[in-house]
Short mmCIF file of C-alpha atoms in Angstrom, two decimals:
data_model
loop_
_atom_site.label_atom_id
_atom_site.label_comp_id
_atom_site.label_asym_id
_atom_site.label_seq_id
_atom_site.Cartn_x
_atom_site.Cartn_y
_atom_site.Cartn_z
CA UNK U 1 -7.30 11.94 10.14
CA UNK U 2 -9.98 13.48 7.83
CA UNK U 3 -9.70 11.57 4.33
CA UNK U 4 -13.10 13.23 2.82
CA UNK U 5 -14.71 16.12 4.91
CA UNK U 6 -17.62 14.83 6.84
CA UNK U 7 -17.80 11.23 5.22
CA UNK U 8 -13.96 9.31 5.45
CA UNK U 9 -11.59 8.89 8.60
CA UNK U 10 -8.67 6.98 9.24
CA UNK U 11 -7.37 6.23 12.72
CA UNK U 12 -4.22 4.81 13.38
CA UNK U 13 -1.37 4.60 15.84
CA UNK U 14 1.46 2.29 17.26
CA UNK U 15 0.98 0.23 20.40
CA UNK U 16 2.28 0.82 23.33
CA UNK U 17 5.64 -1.27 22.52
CA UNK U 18 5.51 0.07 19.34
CA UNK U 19 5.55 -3.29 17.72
CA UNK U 20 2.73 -3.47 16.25
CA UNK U 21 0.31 -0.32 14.26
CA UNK U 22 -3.34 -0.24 14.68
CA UNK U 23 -5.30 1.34 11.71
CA UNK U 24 -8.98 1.76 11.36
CA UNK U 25 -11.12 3.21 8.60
CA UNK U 26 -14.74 4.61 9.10
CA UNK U 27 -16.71 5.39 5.72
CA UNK U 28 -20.32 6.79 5.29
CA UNK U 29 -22.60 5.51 2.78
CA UNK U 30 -20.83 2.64 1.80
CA UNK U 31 -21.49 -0.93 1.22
CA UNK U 32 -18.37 -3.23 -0.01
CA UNK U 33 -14.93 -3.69 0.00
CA UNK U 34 -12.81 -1.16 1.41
CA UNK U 35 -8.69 -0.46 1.86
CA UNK U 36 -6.14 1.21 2.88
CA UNK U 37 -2.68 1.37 1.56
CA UNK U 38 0.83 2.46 2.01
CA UNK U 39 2.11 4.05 -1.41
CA UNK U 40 6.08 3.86 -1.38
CA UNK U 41 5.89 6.22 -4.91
CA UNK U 42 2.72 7.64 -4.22
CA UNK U 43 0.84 5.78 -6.79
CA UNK U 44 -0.54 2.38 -6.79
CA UNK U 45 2.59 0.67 -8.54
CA UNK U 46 4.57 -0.17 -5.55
CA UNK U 47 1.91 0.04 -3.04
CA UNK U 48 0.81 -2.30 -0.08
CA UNK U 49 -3.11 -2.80 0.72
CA UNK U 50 -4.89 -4.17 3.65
CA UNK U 51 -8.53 -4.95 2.40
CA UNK U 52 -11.38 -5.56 4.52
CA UNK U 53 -14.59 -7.44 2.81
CA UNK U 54 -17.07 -9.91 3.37
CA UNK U 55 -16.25 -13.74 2.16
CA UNK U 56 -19.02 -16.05 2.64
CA UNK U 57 -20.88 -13.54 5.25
CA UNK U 58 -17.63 -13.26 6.71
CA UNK U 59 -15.69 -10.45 7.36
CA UNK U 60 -11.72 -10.78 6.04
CA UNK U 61 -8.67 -8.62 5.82
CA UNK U 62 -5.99 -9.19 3.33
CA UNK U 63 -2.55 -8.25 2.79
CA UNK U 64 -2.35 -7.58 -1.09
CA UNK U 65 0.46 -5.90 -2.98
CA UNK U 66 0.80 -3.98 -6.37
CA UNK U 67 3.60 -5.04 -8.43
CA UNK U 68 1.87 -2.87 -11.63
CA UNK U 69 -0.82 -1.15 -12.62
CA UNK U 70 -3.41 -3.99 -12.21
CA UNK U 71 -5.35 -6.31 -9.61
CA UNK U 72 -3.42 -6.03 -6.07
CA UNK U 73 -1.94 -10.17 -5.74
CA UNK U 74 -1.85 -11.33 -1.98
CA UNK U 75 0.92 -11.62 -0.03
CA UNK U 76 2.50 -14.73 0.00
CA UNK U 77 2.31 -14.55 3.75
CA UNK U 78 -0.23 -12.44 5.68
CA UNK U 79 0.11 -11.08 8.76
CA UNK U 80 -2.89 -8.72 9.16
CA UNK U 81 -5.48 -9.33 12.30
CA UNK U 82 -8.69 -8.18 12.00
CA UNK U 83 -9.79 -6.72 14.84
CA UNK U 84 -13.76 -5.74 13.89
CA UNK U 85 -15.53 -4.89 11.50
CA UNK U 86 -19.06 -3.63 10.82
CA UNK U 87 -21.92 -1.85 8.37
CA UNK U 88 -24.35 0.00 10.22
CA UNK U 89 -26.85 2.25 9.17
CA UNK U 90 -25.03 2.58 5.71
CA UNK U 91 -21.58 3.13 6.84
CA UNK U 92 -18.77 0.66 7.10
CA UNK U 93 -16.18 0.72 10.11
CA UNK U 94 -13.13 -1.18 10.57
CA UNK U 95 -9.99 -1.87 12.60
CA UNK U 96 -6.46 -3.72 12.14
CA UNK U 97 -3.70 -4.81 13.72
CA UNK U 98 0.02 -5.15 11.66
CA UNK U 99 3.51 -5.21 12.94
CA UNK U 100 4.86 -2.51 12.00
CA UNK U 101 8.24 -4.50 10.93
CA UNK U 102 7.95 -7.91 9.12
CA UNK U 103 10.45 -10.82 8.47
CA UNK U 104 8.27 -13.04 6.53
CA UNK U 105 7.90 -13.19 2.53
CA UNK U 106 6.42 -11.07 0.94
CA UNK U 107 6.43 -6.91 0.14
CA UNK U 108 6.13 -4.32 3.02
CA UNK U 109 6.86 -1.32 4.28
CA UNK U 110 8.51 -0.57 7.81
CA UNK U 111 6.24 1.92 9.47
CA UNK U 112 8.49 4.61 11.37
CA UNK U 113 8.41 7.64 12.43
CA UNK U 114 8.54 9.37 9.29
CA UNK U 115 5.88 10.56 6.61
CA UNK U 116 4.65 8.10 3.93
CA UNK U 117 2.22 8.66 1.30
CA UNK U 118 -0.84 6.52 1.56
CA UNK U 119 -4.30 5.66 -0.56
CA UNK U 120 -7.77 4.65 -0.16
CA UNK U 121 -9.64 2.58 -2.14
CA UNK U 122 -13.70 1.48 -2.09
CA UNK U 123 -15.44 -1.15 -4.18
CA UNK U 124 -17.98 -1.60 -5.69
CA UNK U 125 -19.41 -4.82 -3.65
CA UNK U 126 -17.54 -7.21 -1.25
CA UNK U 127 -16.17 -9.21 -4.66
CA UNK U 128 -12.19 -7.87 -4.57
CA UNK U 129 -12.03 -6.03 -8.07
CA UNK U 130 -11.96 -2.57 -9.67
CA UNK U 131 -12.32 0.18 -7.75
CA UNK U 132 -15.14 3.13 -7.54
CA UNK U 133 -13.22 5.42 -6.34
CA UNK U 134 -9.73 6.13 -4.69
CA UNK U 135 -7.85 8.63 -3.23
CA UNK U 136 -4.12 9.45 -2.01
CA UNK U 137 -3.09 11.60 0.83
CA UNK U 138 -0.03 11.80 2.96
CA UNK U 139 0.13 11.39 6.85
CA UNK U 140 2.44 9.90 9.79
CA UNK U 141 1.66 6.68 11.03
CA UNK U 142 3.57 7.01 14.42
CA UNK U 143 4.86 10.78 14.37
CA UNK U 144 0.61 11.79 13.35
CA UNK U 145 -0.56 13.30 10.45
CA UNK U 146 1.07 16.55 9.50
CA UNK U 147 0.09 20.35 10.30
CA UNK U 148 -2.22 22.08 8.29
CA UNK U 149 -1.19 23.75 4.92
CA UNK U 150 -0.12 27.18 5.38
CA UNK U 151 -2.73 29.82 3.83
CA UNK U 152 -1.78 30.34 0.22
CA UNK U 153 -4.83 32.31 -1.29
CA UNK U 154 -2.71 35.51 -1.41
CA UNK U 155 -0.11 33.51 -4.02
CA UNK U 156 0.00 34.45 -7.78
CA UNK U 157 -1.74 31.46 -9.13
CA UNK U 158 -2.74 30.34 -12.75
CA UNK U 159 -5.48 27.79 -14.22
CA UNK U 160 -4.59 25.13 -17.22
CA UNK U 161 -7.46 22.88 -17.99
CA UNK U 162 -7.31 20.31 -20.69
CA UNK U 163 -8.83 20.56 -24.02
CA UNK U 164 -12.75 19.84 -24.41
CA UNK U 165 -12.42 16.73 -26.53
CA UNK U 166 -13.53 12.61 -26.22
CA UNK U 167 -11.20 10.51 -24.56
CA UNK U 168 -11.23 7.13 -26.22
CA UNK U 169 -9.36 4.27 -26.12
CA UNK U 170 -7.30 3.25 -29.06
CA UNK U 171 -4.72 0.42 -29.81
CA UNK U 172 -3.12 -1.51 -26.76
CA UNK U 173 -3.68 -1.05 -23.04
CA UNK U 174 -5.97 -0.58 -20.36
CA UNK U 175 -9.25 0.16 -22.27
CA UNK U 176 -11.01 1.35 -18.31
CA UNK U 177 -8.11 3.93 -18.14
CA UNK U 178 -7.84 6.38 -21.34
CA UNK U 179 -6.16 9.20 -20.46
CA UNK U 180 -4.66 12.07 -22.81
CA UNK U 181 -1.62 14.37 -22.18
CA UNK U 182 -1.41 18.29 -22.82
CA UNK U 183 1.40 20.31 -22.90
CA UNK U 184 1.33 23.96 -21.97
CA UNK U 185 3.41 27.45 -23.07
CA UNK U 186 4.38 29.19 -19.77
CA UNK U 187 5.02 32.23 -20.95
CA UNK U 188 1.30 32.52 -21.88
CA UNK U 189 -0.33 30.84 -18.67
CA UNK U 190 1.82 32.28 -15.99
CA UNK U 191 0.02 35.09 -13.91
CA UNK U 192 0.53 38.35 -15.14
CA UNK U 193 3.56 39.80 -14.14
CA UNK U 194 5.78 36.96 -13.64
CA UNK U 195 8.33 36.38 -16.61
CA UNK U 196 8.54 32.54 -17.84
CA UNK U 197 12.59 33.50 -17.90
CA UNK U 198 12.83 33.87 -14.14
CA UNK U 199 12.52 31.13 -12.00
CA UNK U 200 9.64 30.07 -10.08
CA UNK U 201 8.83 27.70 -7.45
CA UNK U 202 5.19 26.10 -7.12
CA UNK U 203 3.89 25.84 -3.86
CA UNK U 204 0.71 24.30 -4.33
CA UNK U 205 -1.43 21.90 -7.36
CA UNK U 206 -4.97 21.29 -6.79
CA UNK U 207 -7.78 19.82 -9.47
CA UNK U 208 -9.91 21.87 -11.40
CA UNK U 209 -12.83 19.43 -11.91
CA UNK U 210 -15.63 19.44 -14.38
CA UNK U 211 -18.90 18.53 -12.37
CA UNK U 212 -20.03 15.71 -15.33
CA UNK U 213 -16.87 14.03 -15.37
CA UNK U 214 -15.65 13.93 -11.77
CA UNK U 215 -16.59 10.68 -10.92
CA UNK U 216 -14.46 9.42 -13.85
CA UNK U 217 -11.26 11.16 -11.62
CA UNK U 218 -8.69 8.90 -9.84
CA UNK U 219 -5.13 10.33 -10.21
#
């Protein structure tokens, strides 16, 4: 499954038995920790990582887990296998193998036949810290990952970008994640034509990015 066009892919499916889930991650033009994760919520609160790094020249993978919004703890048992792992010209590759039901301590998913949403995650270096960049996407671990989107460039659409102001960070909190909240009038941002007293139903949300400020983008 494409993650980024032309640069991230994740491969994955069950074993034969179906006891156990391989999952693999290629990434190009990348040196450092890398990870996968299955996302009960969708965000990272909640979420379960396998991380592949280097240790001591050594490749690793750990089972971590995200009981808030800050470094991933590792399990208190792990049951990941590493399978390989490499950086070639550049580009990192990786493979695991997990059951895809656990009984021993700690907090995981069951990975069935149903879809799940999942994140990525790259570091900065092989040290296990903040991230550079992360994404989430949703797929099928057994079942594969679902059909494309249906064609929706013919749909009414509208645009609602944020004020141009400085984010800073003020009081208590993360200082690395400022963020600031907007609230919009529908009746004056809904495509013309559409009355704000009918109901609606939105199909589709994608980004609208600012080129000097992407890179500051996780959620």
């Amino acid at each position: 499954q494409e993650l980024q066009s032309g640069m991230m892919y994740m491969y994955f499916g069950p074993s034969a038995e179906g006891d156990f889930m391989k999952l693999g991650l290629h990434v190009d033009c990348h040196s450092g920790w890398s990870a996968l994760a299955v996302g009960g919520n969708g965000g990272m609160k909640g979420a379960q990582q396998f991380v592949v790094r280097q240790e001591g020249g050594q490749w690793i993978a750990e089972e971590r887990y995200s009981a808030d919004y800050v470094k991933p703890e590792l399990q208190e048992t792990q049951e990941i296998v590493l399978m390989f792992a490499d950086e070639v010209n550049g580009s990192t590759s990786w493979g695991v193998l997990l059951p895809t039901r656990s009984c021993l301590a700690g907090e995981r998913y069951a990975m069935e036949d149903v879809g799940m949403f999942m994140h990525w995650a790259l570091g900065y270096s092989h040290d296990f810290s903040y991230h550079k960049s992360r994404g989430q996407f949703h797929t099928n671990l057994v079942g594969g990952p679902p059909a494309a989107a249906p064609d929706m460039s013919s749909f009414a659409s509208s645009t609602m970008t944020m004020p141009d102001v400085l984010v800073e960070h003020q009081g208590e909190g993360d200082a690395k994640n400022p963020y600031l909240c907007g609230i919009f009038d529908l009746a004056e941002v809904l495509p013309s034509g559409l009355n704000s007293s009918d109901k609606h139903h939105v199909a589709k949300f994608a980004p609208v990015l600012a080129t000097a400020s992407a890179k500051y983008v996780h959620h």
